[in-house]
PDB file of C-alpha atoms and ligand atoms in Angstrom:
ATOM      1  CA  UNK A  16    -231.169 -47.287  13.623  1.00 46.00           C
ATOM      2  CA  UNK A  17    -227.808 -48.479  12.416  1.00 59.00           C
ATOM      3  CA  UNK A  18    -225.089 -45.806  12.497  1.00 63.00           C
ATOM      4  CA  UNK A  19    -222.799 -44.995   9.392  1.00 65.00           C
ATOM      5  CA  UNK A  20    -218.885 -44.731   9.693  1.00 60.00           C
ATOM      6  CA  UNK A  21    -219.364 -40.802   9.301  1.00 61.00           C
ATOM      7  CA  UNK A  22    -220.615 -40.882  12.777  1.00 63.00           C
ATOM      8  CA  UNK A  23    -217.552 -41.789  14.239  1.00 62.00           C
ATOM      9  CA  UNK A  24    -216.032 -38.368  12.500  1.00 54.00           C
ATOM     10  CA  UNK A  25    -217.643 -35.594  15.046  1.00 48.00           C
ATOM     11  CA  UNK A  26    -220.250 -36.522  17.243  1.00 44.00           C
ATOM     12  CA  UNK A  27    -220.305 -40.015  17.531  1.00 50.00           C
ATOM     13  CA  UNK A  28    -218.241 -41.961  19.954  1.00 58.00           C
ATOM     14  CA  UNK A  29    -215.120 -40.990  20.309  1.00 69.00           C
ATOM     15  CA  UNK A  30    -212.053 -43.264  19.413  1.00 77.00           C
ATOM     16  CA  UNK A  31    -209.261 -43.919  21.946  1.00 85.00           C
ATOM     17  CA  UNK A  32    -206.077 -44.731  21.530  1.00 92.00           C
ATOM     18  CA  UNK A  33    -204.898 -44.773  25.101  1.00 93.00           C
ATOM     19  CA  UNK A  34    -201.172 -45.734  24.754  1.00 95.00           C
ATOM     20  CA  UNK A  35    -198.297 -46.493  22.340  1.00 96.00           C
ATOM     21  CA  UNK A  36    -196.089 -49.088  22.573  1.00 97.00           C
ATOM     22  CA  UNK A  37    -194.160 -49.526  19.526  1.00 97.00           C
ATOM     23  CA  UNK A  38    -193.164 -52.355  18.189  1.00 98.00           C
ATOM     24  CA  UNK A  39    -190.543 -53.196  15.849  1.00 98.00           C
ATOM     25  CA  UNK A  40    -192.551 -55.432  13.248  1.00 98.00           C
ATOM     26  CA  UNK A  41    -193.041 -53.552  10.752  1.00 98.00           C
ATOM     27  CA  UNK A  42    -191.957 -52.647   6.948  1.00 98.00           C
ATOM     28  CA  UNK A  43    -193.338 -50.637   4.268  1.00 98.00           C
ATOM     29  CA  UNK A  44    -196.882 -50.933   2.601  1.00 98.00           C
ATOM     30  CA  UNK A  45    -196.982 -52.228  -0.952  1.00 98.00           C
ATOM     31  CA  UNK A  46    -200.490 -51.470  -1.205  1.00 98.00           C
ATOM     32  CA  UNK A  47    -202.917 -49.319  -0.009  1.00 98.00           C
ATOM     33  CA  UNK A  48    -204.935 -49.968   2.895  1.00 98.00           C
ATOM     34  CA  UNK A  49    -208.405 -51.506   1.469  1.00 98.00           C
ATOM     35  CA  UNK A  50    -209.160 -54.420   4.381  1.00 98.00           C
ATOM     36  CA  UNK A  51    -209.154 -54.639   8.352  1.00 98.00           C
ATOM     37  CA  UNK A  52    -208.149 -57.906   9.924  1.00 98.00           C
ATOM     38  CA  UNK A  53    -209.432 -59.012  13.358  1.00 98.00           C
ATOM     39  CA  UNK A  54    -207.655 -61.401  15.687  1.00 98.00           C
ATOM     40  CA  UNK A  55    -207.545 -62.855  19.045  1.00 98.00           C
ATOM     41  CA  UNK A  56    -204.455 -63.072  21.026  1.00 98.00           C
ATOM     42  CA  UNK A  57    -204.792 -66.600  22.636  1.00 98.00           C
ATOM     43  CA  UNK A  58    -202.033 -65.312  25.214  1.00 97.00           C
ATOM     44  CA  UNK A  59    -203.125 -64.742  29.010  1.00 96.00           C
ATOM     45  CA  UNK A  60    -202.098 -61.841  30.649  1.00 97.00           C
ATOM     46  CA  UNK A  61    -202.161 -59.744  27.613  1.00 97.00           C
ATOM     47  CA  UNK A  62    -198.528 -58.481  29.046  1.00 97.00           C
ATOM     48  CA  UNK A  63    -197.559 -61.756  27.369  1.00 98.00           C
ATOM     49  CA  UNK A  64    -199.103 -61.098  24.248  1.00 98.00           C
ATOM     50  CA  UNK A  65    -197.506 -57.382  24.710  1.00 98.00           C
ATOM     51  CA  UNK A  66    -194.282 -58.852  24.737  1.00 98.00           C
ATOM     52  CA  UNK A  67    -194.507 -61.450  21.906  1.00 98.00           C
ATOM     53  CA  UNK A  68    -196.233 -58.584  19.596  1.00 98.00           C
ATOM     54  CA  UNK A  69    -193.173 -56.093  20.177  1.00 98.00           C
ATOM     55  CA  UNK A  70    -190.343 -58.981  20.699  1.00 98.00           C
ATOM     56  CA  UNK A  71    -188.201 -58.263  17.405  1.00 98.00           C
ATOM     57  CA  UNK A  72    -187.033 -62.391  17.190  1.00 98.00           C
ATOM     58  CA  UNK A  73    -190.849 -63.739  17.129  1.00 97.00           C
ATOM     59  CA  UNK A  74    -191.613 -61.325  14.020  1.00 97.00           C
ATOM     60  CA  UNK A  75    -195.620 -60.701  14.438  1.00 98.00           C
ATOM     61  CA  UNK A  76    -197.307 -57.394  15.513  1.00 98.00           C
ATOM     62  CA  UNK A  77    -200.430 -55.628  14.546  1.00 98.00           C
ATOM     63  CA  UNK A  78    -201.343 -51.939  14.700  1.00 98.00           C
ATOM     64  CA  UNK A  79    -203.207 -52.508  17.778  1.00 98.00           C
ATOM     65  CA  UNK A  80    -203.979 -53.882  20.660  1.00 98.00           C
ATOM     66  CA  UNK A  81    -207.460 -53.724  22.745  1.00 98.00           C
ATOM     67  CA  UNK A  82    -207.125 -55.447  26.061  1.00 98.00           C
ATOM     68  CA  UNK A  83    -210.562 -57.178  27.992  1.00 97.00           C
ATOM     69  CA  UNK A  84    -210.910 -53.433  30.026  1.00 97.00           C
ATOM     70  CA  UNK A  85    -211.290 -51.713  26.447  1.00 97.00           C
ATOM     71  CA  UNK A  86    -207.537 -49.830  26.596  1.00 97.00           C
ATOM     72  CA  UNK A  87    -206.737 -49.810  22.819  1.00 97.00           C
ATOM     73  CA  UNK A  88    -202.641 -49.878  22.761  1.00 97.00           C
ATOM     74  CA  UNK A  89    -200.965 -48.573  19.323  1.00 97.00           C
ATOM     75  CA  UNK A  90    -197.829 -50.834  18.044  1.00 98.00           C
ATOM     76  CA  UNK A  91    -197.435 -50.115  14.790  1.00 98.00           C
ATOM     77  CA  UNK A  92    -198.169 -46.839  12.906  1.00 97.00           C
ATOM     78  CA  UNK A  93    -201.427 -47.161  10.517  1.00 97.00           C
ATOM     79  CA  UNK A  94    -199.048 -46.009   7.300  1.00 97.00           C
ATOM     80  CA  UNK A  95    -196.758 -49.066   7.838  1.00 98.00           C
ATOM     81  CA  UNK A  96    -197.064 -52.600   7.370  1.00 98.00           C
ATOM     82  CA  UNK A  97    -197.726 -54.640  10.195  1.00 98.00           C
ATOM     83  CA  UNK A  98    -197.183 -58.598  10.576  1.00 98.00           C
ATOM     84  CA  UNK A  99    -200.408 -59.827  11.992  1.00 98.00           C
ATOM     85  CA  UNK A 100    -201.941 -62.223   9.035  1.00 98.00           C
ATOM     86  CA  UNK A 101    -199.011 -64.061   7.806  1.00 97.00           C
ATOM     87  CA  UNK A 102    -200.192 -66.708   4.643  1.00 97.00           C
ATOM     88  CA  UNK A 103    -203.581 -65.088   3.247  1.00 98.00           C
ATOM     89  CA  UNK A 104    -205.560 -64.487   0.544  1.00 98.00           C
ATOM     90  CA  UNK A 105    -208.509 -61.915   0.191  1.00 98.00           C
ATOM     91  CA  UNK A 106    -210.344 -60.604  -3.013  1.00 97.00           C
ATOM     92  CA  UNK A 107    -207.088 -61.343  -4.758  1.00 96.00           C
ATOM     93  CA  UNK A 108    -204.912 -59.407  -2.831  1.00 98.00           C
ATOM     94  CA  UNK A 109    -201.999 -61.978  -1.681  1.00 98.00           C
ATOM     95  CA  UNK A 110    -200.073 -59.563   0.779  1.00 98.00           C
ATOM     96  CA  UNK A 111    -203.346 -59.058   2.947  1.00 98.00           C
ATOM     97  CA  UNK A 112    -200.655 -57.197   5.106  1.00 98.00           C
ATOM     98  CA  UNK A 113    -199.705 -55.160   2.935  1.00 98.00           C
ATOM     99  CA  UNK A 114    -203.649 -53.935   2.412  1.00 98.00           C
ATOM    100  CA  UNK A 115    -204.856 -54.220   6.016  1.00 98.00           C
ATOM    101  CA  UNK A 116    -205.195 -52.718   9.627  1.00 98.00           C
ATOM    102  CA  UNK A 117    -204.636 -55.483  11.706  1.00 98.00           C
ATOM    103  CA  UNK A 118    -206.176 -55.240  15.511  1.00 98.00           C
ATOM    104  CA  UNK A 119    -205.564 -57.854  17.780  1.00 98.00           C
ATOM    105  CA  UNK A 120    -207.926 -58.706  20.814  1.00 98.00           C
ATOM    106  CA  UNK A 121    -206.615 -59.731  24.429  1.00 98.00           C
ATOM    107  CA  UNK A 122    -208.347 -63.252  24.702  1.00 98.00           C
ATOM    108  CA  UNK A 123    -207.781 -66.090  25.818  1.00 97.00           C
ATOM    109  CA  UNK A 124    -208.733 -67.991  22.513  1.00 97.00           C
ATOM    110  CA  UNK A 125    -209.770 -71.382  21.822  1.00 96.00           C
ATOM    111  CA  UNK A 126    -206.431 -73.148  23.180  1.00 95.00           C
ATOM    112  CA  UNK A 127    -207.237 -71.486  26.739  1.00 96.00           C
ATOM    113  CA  UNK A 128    -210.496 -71.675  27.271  1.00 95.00           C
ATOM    114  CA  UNK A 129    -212.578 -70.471  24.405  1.00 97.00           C
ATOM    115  CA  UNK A 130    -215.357 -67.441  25.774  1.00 97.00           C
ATOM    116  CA  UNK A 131    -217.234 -64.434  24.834  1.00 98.00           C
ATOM    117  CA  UNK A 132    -215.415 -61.186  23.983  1.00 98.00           C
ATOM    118  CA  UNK A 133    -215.748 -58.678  27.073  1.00 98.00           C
ATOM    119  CA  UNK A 134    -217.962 -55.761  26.393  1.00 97.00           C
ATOM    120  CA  UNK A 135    -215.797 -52.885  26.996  1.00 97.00           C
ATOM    121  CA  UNK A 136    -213.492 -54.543  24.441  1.00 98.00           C
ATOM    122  CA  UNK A 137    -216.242 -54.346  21.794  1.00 98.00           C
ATOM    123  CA  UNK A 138    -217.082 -50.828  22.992  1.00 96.00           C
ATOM    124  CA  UNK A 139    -213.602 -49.646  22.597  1.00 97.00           C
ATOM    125  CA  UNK A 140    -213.471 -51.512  19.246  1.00 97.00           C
ATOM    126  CA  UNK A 141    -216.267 -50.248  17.234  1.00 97.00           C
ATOM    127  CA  UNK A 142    -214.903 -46.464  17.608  1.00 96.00           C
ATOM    128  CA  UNK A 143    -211.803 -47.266  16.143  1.00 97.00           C
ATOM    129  CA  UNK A 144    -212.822 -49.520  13.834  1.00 97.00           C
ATOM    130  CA  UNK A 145    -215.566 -46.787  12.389  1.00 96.00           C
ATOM    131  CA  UNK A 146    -212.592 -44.128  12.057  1.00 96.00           C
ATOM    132  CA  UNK A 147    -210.282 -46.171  10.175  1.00 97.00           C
ATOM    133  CA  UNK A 148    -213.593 -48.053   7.965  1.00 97.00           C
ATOM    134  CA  UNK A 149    -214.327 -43.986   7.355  1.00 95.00           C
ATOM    135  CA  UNK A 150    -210.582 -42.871   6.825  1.00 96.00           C
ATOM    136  CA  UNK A 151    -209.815 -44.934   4.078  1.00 97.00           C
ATOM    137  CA  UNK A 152    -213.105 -46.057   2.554  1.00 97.00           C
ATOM    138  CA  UNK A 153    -212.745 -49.644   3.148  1.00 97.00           C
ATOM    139  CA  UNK A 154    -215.205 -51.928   1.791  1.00 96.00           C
ATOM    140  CA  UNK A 155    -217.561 -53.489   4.600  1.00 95.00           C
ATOM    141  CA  UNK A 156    -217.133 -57.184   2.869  1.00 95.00           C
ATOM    142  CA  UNK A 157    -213.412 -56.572   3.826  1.00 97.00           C
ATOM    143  CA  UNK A 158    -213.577 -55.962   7.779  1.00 98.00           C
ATOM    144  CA  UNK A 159    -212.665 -59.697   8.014  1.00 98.00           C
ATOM    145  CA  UNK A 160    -211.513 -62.578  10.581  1.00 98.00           C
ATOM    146  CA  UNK A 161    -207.948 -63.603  10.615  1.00 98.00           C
ATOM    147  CA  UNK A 162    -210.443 -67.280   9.962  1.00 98.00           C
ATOM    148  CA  UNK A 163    -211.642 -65.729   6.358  1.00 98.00           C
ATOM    149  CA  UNK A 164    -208.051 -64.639   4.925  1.00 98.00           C
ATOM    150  CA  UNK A 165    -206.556 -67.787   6.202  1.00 98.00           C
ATOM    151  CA  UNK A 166    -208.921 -70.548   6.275  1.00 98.00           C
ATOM    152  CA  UNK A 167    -206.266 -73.509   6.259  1.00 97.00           C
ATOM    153  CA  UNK A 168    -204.568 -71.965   9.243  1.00 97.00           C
ATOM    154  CA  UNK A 169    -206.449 -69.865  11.589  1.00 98.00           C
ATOM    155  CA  UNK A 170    -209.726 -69.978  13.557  1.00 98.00           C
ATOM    156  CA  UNK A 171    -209.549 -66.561  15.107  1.00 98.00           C
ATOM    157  CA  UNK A 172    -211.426 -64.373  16.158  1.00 98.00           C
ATOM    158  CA  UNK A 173    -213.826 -67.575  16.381  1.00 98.00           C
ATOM    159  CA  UNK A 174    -217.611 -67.855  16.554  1.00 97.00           C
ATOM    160  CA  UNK A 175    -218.140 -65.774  19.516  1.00 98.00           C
ATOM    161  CA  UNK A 176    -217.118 -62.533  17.370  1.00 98.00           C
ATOM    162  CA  UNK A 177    -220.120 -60.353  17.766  1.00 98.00           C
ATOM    163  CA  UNK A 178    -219.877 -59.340  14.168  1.00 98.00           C
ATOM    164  CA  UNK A 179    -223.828 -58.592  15.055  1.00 97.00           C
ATOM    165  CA  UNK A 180    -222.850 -55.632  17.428  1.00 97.00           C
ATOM    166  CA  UNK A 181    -220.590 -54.183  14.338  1.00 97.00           C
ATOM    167  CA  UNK A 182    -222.881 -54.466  11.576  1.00 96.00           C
ATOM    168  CA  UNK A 183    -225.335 -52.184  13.870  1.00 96.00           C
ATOM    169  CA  UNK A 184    -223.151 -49.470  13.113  1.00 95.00           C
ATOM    170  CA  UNK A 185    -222.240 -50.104   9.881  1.00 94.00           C
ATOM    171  CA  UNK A 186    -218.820 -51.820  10.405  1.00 96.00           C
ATOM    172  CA  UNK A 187    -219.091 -54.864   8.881  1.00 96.00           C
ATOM    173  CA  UNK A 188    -221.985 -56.413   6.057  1.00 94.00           C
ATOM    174  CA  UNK A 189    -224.975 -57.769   8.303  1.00 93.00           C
ATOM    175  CA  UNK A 190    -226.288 -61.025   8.439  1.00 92.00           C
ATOM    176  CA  UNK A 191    -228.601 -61.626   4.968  1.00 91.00           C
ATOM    177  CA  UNK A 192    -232.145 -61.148   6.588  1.00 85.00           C
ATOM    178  CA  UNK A 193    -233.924 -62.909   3.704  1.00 81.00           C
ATOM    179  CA  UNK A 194    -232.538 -66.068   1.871  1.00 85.00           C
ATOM    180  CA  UNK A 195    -233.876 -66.999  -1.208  1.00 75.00           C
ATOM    181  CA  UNK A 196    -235.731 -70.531  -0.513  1.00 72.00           C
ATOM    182  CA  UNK A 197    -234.428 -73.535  -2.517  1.00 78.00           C
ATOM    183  CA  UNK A 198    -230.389 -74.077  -3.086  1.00 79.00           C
ATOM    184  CA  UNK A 199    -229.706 -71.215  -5.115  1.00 87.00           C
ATOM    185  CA  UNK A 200    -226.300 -73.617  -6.116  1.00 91.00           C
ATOM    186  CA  UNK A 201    -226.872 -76.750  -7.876  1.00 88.00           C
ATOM    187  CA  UNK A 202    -223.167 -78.277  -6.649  1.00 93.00           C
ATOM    188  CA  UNK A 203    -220.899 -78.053  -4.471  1.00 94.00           C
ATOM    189  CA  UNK A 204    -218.531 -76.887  -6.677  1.00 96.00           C
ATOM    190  CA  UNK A 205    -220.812 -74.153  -8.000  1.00 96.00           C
ATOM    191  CA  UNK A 206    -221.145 -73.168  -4.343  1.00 97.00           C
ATOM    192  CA  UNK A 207    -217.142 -72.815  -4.346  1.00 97.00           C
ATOM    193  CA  UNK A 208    -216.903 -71.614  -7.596  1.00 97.00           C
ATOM    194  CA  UNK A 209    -219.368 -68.026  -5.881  1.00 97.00           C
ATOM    195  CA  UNK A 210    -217.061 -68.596  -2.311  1.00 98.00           C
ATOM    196  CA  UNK A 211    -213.704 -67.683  -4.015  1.00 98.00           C
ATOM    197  CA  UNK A 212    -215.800 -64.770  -5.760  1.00 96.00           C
ATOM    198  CA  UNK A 213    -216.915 -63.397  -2.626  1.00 97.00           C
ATOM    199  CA  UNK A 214    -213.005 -63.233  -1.685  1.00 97.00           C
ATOM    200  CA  UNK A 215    -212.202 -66.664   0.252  1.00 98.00           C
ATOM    201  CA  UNK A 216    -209.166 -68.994  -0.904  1.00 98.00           C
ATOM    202  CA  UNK A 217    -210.954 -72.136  -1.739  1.00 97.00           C
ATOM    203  CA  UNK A 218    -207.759 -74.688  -1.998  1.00 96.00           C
ATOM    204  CA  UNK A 219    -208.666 -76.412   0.617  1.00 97.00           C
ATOM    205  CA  UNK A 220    -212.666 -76.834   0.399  1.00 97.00           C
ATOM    206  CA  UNK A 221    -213.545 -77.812   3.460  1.00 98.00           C
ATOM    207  CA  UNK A 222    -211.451 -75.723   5.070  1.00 98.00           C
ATOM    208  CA  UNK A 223    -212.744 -73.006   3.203  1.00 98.00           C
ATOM    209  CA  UNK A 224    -216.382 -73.909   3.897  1.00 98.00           C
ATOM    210  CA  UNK A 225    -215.671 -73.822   7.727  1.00 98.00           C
ATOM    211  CA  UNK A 226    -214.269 -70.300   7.694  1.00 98.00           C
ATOM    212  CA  UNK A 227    -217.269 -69.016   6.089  1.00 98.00           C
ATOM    213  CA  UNK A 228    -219.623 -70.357   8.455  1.00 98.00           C
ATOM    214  CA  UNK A 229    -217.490 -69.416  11.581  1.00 98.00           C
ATOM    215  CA  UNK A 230    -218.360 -66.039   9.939  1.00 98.00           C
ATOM    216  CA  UNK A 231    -222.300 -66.437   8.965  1.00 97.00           C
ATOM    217  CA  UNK A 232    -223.147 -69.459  10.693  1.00 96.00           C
ATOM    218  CA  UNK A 233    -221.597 -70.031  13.510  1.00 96.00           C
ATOM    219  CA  UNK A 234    -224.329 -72.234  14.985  1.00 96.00           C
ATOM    220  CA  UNK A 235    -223.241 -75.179  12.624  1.00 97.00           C
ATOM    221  CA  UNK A 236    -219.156 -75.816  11.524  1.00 98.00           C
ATOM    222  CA  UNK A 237    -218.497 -79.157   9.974  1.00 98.00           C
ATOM    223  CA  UNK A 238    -217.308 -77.831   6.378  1.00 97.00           C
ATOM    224  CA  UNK A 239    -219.809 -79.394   4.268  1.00 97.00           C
ATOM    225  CA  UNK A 240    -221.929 -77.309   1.754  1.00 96.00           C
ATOM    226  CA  UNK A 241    -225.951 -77.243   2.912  1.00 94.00           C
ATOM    227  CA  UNK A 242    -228.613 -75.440   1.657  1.00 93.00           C
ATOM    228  CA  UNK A 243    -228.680 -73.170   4.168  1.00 94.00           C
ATOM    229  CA  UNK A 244    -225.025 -71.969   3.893  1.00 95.00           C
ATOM    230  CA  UNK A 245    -225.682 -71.615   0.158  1.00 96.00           C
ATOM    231  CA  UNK A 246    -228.272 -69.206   0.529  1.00 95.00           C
ATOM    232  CA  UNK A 247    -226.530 -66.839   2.918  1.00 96.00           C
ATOM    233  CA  UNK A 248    -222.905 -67.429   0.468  1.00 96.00           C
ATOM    234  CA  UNK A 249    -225.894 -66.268  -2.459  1.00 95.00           C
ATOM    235  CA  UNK A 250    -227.656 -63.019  -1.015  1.00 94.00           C
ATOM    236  CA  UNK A 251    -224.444 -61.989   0.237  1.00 95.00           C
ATOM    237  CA  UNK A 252    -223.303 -61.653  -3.298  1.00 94.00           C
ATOM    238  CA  UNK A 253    -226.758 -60.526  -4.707  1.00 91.00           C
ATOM    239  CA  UNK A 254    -226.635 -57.344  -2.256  1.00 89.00           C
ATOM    240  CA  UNK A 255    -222.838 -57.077  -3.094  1.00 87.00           C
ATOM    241  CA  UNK A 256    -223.495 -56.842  -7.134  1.00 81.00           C
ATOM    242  CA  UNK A 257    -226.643 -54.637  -6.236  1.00 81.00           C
ATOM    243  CA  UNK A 258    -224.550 -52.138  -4.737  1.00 75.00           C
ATOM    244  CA  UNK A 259    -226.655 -52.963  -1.621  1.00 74.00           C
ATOM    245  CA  UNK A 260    -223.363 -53.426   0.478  1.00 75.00           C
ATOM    246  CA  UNK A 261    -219.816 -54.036  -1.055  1.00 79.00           C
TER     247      UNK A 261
HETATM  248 ZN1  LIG B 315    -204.835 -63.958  14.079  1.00 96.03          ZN
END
């Protein structure tokens, strides 16, 4: 039984935000928030990552932070504009910033030793991922990887994401459970022609093609179109013109 964001609003888990430690990266929104942005940290001890996200010369920050042990730190207020994805593209949208919450995960990334995100970091996660999802109506296709808004640039949060555990509750858009058989695309460049529809920046193609299988198949990234990826890249869209998911 998956659970819908409105379960996070009374009666479902409850969110935490443990502590605040403001940092001062941050300007004013140009757009309303319509996308949530997940990263890894690839910083060890997250104090390190604590200091680089609230050091005013190094520029970057996010609105939060969830450490390994699940306490979700607050360093930017929601209503302002944090600087967590840098160069991106989404849907359109070219100030992803501008348009996102950004949440950063203490990990140790794939520069220091690449490894499964800790359970009571999910756990603390999915509650305050559902309010803000809820809060602001945010599409699921746009609870994204850092990877997916900046494909030319950034592998995080990786292939170890459980993006599984947050479709359950309604977080994300699930795996397609049943691909149409054949190659729904009859080129490669058809296939990138539906990838920059479903939101990705496609100027670098291979690039592009990585990103979305870090995302839907993690089992196999070598950036080259297959038959396979094109069938997931076409339900995806199908349920998303359906109204199936969006
Ligand atoms: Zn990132």
């Amino acid at each position: 039984m998956a659970f819908k964001p409105e379960d996070f609003m009374g009666g479902g888990p409850e969110e935490l935000v443990h502590s605040t430690r403001l940092s001062p990266n941050f300007n004013e929104r140009a757009l309303p928030i319509t996308m949530a942005v997940l990263h890894y940290t690839e910083m060890k001890p997250v104090e390190t990552a604590l200091d680089r996200l609230t050091d005013p010369e190094a520029g970057v920050s996010a609105h939060y932070l969830i450490t390994e042990e699940g306490e979700v730190i607050r360093l930017v207020p929601e209503e302002r504009r944090a600087w967590h994805a840098g160069k991106s593209f989404w849907r359109g949208i070219k100030d992803v910033n501008s348009a996102s919450v950004g949440i950063e995960l203490d990990h140790p990334g794939h520069e220091l030793g690449y490894r499964e995100f800790a359970k009571a970091q999910i756990d603390a996660l999915i509650p305050l991922l559902g309010r803000i999802v809820k809060q602001y109506d945010i599409p699921r296709a746009n609870v994204v990887a850092h990877s997916d808004v900046a494909p030319f640039r950034k592998i995080d949060p990786g292939e170890l994401f459980p993006w599984d555990r947050l479709a359950e509750y309604g977080l994300c858009l699930p795996k397609p459970e049943k691909l149409e058989l054949g190659d729904p695309f009859q080129t490669d460049g058809a296939f990138m022609l539906a990838l920059e529809r479903y939101g990705y920046d496609i100027t670098d193609a291979p690039k592009a093609v990585e990103a979305f299988q870090r995302r839907w198949r993690p089992e196999l990234i070598d950036g080259q179109v297959d038959q396979q990826v094109g069938a997931i890249l076409f339900q995806l869209l199908l349920d998303r013109d359906r109204g199936v998911a969006r």
